[in-house]
CSV table of N, CA and C and ligand atoms in Angstrom, one decimal:
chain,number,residue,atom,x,y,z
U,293,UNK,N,85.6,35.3,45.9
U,293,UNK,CA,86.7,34.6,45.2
U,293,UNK,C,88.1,34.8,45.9
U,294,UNK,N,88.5,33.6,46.3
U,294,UNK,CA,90.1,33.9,46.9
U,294,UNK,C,91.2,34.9,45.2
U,295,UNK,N,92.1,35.6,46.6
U,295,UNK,CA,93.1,36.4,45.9
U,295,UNK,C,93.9,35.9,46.5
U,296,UNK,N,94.9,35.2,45.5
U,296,UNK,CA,96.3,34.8,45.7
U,296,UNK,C,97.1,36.4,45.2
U,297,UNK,N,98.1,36.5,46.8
U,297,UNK,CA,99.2,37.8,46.3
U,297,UNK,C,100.2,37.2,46.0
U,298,UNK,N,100.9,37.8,45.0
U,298,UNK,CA,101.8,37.3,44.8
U,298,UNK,C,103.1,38.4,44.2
U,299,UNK,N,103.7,38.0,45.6
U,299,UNK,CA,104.6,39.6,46.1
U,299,UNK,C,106.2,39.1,45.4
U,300,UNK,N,107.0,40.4,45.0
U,300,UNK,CA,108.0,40.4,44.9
U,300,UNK,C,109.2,41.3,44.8
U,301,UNK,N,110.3,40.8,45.4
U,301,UNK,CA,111.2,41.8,46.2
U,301,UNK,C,112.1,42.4,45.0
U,302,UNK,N,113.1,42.9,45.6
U,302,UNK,CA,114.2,43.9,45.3
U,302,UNK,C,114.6,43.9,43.5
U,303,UNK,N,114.6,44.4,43.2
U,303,UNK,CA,115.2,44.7,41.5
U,303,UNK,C,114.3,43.9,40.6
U,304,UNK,N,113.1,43.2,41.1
U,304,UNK,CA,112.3,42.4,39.9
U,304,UNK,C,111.7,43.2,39.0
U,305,UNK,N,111.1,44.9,39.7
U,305,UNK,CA,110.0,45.6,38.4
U,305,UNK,C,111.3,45.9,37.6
U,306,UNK,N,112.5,45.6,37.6
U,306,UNK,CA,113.2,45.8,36.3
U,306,UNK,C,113.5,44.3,35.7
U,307,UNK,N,112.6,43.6,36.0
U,307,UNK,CA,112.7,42.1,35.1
U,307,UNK,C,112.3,42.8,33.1
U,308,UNK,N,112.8,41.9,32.7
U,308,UNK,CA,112.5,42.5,30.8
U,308,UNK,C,114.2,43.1,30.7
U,309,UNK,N,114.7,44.1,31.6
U,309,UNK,CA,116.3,44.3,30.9
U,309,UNK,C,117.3,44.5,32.3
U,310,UNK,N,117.0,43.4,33.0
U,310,UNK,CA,118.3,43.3,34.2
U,310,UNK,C,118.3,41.1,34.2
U,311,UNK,N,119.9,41.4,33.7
U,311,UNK,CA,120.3,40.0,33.2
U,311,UNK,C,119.4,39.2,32.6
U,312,UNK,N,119.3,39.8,31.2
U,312,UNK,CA,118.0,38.8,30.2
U,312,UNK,C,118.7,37.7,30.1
U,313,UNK,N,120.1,37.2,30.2
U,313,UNK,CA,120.5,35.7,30.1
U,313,UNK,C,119.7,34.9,31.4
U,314,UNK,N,119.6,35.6,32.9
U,314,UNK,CA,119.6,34.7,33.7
U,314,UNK,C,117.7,34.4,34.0
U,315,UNK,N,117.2,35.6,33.9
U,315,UNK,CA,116.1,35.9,34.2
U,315,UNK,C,114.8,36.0,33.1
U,316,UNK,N,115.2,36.1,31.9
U,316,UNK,CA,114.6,36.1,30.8
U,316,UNK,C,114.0,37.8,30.3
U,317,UNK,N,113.3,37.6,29.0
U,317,UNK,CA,112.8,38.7,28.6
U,317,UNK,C,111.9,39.3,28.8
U,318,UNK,N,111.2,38.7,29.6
U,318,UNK,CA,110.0,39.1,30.1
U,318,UNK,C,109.6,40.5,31.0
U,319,UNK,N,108.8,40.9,31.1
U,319,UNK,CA,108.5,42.3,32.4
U,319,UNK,C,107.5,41.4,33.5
U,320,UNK,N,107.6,42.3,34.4
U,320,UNK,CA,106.5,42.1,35.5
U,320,UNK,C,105.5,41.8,35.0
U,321,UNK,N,104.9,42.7,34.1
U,321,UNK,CA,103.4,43.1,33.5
U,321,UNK,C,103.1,42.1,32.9
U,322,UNK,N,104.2,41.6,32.1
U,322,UNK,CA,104.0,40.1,31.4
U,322,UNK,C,103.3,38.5,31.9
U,323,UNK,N,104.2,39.1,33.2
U,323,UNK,CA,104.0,37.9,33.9
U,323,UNK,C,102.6,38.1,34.5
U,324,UNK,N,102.1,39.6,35.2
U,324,UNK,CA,100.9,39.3,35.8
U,324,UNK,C,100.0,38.5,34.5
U,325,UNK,N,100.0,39.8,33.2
U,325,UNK,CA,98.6,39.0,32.1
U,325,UNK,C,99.1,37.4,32.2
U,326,UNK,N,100.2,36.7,32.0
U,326,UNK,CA,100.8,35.2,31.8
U,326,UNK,C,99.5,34.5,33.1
U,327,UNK,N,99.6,35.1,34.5
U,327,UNK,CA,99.1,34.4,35.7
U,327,UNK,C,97.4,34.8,35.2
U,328,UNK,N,96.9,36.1,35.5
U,328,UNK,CA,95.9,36.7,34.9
U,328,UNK,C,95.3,35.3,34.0
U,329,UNK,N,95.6,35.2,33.2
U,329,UNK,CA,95.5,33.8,32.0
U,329,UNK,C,94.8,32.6,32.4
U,330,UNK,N,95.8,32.5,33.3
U,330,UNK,CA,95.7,30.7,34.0
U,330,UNK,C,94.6,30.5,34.9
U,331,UNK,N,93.1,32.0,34.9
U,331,UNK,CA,92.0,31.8,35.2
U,331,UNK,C,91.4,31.6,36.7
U,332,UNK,N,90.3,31.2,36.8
U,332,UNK,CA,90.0,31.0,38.3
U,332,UNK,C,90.0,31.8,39.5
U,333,UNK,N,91.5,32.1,39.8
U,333,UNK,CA,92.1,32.8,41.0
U,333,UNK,C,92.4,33.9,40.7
U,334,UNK,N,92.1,35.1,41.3
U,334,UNK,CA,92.4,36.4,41.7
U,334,UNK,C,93.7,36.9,41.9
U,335,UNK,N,94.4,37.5,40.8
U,335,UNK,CA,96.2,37.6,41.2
U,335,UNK,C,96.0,39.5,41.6
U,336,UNK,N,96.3,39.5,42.8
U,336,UNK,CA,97.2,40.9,43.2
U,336,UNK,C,98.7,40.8,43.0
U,337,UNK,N,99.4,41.0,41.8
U,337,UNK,CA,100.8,41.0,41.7
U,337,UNK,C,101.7,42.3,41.9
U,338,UNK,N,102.2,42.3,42.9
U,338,UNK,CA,102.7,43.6,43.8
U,338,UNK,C,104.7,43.7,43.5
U,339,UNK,N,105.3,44.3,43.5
U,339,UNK,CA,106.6,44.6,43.6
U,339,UNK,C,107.2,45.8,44.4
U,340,UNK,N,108.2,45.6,45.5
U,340,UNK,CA,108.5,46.1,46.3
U,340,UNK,C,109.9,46.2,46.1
U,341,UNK,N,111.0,47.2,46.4
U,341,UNK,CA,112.5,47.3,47.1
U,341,UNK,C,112.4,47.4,48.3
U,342,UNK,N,111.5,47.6,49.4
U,342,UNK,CA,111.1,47.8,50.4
U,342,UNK,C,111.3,46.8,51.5
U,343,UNK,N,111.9,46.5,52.1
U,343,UNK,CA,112.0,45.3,53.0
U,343,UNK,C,110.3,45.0,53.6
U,344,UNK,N,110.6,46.7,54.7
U,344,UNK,CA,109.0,46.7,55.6
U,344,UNK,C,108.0,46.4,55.0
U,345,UNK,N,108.0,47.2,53.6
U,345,UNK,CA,106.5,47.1,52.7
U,345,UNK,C,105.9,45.7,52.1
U,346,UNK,N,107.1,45.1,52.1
U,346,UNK,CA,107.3,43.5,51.7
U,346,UNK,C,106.4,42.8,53.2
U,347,UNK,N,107.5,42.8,53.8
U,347,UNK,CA,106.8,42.5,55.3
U,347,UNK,C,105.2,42.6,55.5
U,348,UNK,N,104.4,44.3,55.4
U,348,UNK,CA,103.3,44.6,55.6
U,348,UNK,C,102.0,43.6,55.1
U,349,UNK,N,102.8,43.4,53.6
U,349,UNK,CA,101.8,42.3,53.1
U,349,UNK,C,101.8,41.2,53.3
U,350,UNK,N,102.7,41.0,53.5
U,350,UNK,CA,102.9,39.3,54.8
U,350,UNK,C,101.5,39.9,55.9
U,351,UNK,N,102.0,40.3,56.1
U,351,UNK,CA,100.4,40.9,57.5
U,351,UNK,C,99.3,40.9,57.0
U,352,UNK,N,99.2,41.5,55.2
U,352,UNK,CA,97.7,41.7,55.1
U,352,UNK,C,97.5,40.5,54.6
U,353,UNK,N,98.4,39.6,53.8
U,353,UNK,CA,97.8,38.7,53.8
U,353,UNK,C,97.3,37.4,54.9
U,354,UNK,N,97.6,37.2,55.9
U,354,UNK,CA,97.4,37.3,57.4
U,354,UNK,C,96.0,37.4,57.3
U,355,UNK,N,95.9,38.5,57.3
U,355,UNK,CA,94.7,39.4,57.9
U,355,UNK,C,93.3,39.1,57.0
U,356,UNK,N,94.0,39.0,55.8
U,356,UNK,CA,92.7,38.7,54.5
U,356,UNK,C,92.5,37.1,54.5
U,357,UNK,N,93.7,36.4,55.3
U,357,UNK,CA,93.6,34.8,54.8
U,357,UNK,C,93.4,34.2,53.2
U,358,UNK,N,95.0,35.1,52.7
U,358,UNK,CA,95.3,34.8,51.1
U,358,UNK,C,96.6,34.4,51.1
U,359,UNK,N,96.6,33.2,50.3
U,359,UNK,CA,97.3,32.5,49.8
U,359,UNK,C,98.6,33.6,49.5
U,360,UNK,N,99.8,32.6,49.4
U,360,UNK,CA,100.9,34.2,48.7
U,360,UNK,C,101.9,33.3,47.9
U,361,UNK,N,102.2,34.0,47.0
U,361,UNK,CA,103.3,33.2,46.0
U,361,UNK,C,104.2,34.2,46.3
U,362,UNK,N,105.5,34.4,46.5
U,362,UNK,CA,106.6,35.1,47.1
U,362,UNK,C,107.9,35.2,46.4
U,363,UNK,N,108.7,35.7,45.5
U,363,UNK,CA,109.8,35.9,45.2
U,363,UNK,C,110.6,37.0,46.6
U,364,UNK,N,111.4,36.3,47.1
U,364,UNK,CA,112.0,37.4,48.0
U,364,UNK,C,113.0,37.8,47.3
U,365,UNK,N,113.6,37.8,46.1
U,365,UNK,CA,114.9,38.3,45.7
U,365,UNK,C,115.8,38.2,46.0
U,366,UNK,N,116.7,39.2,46.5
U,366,UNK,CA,117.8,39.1,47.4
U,366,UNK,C,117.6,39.3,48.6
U,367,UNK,N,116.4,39.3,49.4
U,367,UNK,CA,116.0,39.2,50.7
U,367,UNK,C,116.1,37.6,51.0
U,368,UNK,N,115.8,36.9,49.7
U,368,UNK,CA,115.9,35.4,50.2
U,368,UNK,C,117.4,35.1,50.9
U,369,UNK,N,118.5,35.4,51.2
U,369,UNK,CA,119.3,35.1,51.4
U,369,UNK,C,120.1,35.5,53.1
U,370,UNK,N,119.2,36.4,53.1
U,370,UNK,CA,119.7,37.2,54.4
U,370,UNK,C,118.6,38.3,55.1
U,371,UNK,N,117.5,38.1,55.0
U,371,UNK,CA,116.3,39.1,55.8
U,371,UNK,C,115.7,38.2,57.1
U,372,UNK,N,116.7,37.9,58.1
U,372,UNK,CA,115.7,37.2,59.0
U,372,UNK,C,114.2,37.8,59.3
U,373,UNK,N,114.3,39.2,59.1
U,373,UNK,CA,112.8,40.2,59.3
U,373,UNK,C,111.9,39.1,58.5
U,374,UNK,N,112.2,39.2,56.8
U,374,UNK,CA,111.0,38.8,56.1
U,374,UNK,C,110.5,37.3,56.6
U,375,UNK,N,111.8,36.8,56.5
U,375,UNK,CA,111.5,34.8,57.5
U,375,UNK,C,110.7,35.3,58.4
U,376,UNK,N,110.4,36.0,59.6
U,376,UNK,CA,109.6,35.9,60.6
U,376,UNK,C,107.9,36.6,60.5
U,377,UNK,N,108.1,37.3,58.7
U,377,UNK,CA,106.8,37.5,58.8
U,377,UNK,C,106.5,36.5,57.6
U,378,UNK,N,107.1,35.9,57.2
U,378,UNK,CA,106.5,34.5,56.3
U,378,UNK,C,106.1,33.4,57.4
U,379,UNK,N,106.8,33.3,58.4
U,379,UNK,CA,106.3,32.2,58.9
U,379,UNK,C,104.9,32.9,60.1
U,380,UNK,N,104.5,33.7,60.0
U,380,UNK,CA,103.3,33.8,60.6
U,380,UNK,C,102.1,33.7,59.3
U,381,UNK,N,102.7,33.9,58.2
U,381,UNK,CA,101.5,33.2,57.3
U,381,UNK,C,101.4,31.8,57.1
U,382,UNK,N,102.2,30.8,57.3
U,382,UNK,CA,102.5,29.8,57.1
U,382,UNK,C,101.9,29.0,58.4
U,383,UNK,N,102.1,29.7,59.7
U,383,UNK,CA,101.7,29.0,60.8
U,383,UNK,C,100.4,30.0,61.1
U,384,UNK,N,99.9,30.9,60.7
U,384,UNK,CA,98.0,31.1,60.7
U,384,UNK,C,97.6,29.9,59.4
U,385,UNK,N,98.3,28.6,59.1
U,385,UNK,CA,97.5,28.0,57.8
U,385,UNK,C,97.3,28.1,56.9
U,386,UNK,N,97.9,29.4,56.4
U,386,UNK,CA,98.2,29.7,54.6
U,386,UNK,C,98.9,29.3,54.1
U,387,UNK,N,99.0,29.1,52.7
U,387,UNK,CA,99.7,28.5,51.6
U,387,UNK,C,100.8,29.5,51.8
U,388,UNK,N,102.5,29.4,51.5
U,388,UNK,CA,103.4,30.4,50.8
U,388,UNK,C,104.1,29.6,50.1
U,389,UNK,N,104.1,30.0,49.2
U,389,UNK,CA,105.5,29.3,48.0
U,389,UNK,C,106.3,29.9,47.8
U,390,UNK,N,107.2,29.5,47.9
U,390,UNK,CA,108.9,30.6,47.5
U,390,UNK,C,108.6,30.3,46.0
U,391,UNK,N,109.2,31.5,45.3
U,391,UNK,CA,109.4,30.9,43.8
U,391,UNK,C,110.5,32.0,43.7
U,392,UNK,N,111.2,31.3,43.0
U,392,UNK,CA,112.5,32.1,42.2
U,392,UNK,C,112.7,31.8,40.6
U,393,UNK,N,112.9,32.6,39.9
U,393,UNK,CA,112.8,32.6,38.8
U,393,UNK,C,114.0,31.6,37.8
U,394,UNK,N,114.9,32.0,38.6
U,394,UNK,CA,116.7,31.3,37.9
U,394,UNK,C,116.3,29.8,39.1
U,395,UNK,N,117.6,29.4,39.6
U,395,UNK,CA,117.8,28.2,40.0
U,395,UNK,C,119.2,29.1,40.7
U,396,UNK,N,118.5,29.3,42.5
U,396,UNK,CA,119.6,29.9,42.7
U,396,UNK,C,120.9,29.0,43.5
U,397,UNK,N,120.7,27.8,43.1
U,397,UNK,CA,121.8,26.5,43.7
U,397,UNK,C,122.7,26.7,42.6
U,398,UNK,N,122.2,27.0,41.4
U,398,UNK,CA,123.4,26.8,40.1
U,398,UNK,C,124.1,28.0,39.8
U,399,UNK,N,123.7,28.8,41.2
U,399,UNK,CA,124.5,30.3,40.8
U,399,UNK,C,125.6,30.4,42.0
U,400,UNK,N,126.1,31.5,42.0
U,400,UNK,CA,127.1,31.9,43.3
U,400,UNK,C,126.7,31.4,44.7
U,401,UNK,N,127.4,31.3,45.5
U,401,UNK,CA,127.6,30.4,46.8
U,401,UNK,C,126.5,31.2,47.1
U,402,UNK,N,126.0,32.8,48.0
U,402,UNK,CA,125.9,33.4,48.4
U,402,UNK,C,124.0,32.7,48.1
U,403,UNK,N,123.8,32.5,46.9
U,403,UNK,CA,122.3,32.3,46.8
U,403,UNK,C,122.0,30.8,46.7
U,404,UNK,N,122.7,30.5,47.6
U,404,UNK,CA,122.6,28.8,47.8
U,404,UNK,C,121.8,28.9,49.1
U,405,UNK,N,121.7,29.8,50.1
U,405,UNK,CA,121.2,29.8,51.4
U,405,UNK,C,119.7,30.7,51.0
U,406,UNK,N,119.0,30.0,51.7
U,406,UNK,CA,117.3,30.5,51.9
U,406,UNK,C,116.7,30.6,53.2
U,407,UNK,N,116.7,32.2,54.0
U,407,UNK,CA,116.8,31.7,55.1
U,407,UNK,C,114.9,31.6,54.9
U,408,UNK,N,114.1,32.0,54.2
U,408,UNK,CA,112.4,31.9,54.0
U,408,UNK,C,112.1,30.5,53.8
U,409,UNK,N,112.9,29.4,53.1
U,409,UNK,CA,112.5,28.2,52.7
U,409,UNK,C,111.9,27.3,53.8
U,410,UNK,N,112.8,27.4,54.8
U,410,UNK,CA,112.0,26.4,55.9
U,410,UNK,C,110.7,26.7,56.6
U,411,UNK,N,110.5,28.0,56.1
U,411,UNK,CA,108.9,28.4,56.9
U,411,UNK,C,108.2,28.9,55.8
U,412,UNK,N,108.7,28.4,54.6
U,412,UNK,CA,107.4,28.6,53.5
U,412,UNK,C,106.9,26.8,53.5
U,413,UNK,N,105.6,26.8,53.0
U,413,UNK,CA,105.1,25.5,52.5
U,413,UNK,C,105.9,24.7,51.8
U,414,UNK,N,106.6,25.3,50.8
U,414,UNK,CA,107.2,24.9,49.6
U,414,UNK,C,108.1,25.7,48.9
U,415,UNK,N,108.9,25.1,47.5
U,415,UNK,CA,109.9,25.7,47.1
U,415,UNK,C,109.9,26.0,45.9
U,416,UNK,N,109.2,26.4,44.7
U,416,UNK,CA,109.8,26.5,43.4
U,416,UNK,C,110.5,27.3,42.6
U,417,UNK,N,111.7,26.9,41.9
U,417,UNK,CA,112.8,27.5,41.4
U,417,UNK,C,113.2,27.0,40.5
U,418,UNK,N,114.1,27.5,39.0
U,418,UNK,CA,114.4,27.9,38.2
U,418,UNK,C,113.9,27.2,37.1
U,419,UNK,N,112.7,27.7,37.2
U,419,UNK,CA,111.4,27.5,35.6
U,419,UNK,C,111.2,28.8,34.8
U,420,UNK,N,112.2,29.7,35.3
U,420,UNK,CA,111.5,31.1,34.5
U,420,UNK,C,110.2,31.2,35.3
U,421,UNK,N,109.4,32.1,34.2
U,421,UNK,CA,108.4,32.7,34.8
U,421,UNK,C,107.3,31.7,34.9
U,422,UNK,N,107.5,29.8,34.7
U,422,UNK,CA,106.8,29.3,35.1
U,422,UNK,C,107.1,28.4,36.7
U,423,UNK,N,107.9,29.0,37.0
U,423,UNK,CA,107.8,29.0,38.5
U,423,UNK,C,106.7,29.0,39.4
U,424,UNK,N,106.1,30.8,38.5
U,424,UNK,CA,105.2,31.1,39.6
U,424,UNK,C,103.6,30.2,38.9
U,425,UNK,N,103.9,29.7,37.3
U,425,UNK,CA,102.8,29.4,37.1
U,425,UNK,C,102.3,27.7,37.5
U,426,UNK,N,103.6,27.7,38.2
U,426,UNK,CA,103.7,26.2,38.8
U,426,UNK,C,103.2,26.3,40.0
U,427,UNK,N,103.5,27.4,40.8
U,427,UNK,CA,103.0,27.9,42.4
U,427,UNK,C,101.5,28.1,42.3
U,428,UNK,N,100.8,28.5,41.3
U,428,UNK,CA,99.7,28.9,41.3
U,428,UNK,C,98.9,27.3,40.6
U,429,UNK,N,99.0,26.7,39.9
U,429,UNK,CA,98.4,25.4,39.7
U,429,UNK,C,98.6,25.0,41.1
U,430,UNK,N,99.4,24.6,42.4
U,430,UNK,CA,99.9,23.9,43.4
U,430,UNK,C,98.6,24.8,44.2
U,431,UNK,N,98.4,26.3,44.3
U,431,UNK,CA,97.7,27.1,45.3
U,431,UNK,C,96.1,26.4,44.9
U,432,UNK,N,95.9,26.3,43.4
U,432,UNK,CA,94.6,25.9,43.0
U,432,UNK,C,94.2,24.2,43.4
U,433,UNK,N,95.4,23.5,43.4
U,433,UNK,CA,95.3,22.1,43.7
U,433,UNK,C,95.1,22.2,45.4
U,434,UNK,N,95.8,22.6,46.0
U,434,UNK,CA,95.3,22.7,47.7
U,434,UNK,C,94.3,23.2,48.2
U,435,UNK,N,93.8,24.6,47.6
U,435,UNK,CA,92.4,25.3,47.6
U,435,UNK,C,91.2,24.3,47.1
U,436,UNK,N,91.8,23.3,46.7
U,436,UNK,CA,90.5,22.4,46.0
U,436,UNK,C,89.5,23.1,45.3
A,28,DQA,C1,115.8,35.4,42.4
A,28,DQA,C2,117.1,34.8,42.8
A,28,DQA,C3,117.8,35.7,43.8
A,28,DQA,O1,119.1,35.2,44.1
A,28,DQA,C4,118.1,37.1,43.2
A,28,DQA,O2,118.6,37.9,44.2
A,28,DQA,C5,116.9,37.7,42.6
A,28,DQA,C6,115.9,36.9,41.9
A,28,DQA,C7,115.1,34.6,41.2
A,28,DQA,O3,113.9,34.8,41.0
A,28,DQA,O4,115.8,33.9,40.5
A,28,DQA,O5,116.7,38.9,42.7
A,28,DQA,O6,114.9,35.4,43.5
């Protein structure tokens, strides 16, 4: 059975009480059981502050040939590192989906730029935590 990872960067394992206006009430944990739910596919849901350790699983997923749903956080904005190891999953032929939780066009200048977006597959943003449940119907529609 494919395992979709589905990694996420900087201050997310405090999703549930860091900005419940913008991000919602939800925890991590929430969201894995929410994906867990939606059946079929294999979720490894991982959280990092780690730039490298973010990066590594860019590699392993590489290496395993697994799909990846990706929140980069505030790495989306300025990690040329993480852009160069997303686009070696994207160019070995794997699926990656940016997903962000808010809608980061409707916020400060600063999270208007994505430097990951042009070497991900795709883009989904500001559904709440159905972002990623949008990324993963899209992973199951392409996996046929
Ligand atoms: C985010 C948006 C980013 O700008 C921010 O730094 C985050 C979360 C989102 O999911 O909406 O940490 O990626």
């Amino acid at each position: 059975m494919t395992t979709v990872l589905v990694l996420n960067g900087p201050n997310l394992g405090r999703l549930g009480s860091r900005e419940p206006d913008v991000y919602g009430s939800g925890t991590l944990d929430d969201l894995r059981l929410q994906l867990e739910a939606s059946g079929d596919l294999a979720i490894d849901l991982r959280q990092t502050n780690d730039e490298a350790e973010l990066i590594s699983w860019l590699y392993e997923a590489v290496d395993t040939g697994s799909p990846v749903i990706l929140n980069p956080a505030a790495f989306t904005h300025y990690s040329y590192a993480l852009r160069d190891a997303a686009a070696l999953v994207t160019k070995a032929g794997l699926l990656l989906v940016e997903v962000h939780i808010s809608n980061p066009h409707a916020r400060e200048e600063f999270r208007h730029t994505s430097v990951i977006s042009a070497v991900a597959t795709g883009v989904i943003a500001g559904f709440g935590f159905d972002s990623y449940w949008l990324a993963l119907e899209l992973v199951k529609r392409r996996l046929g």
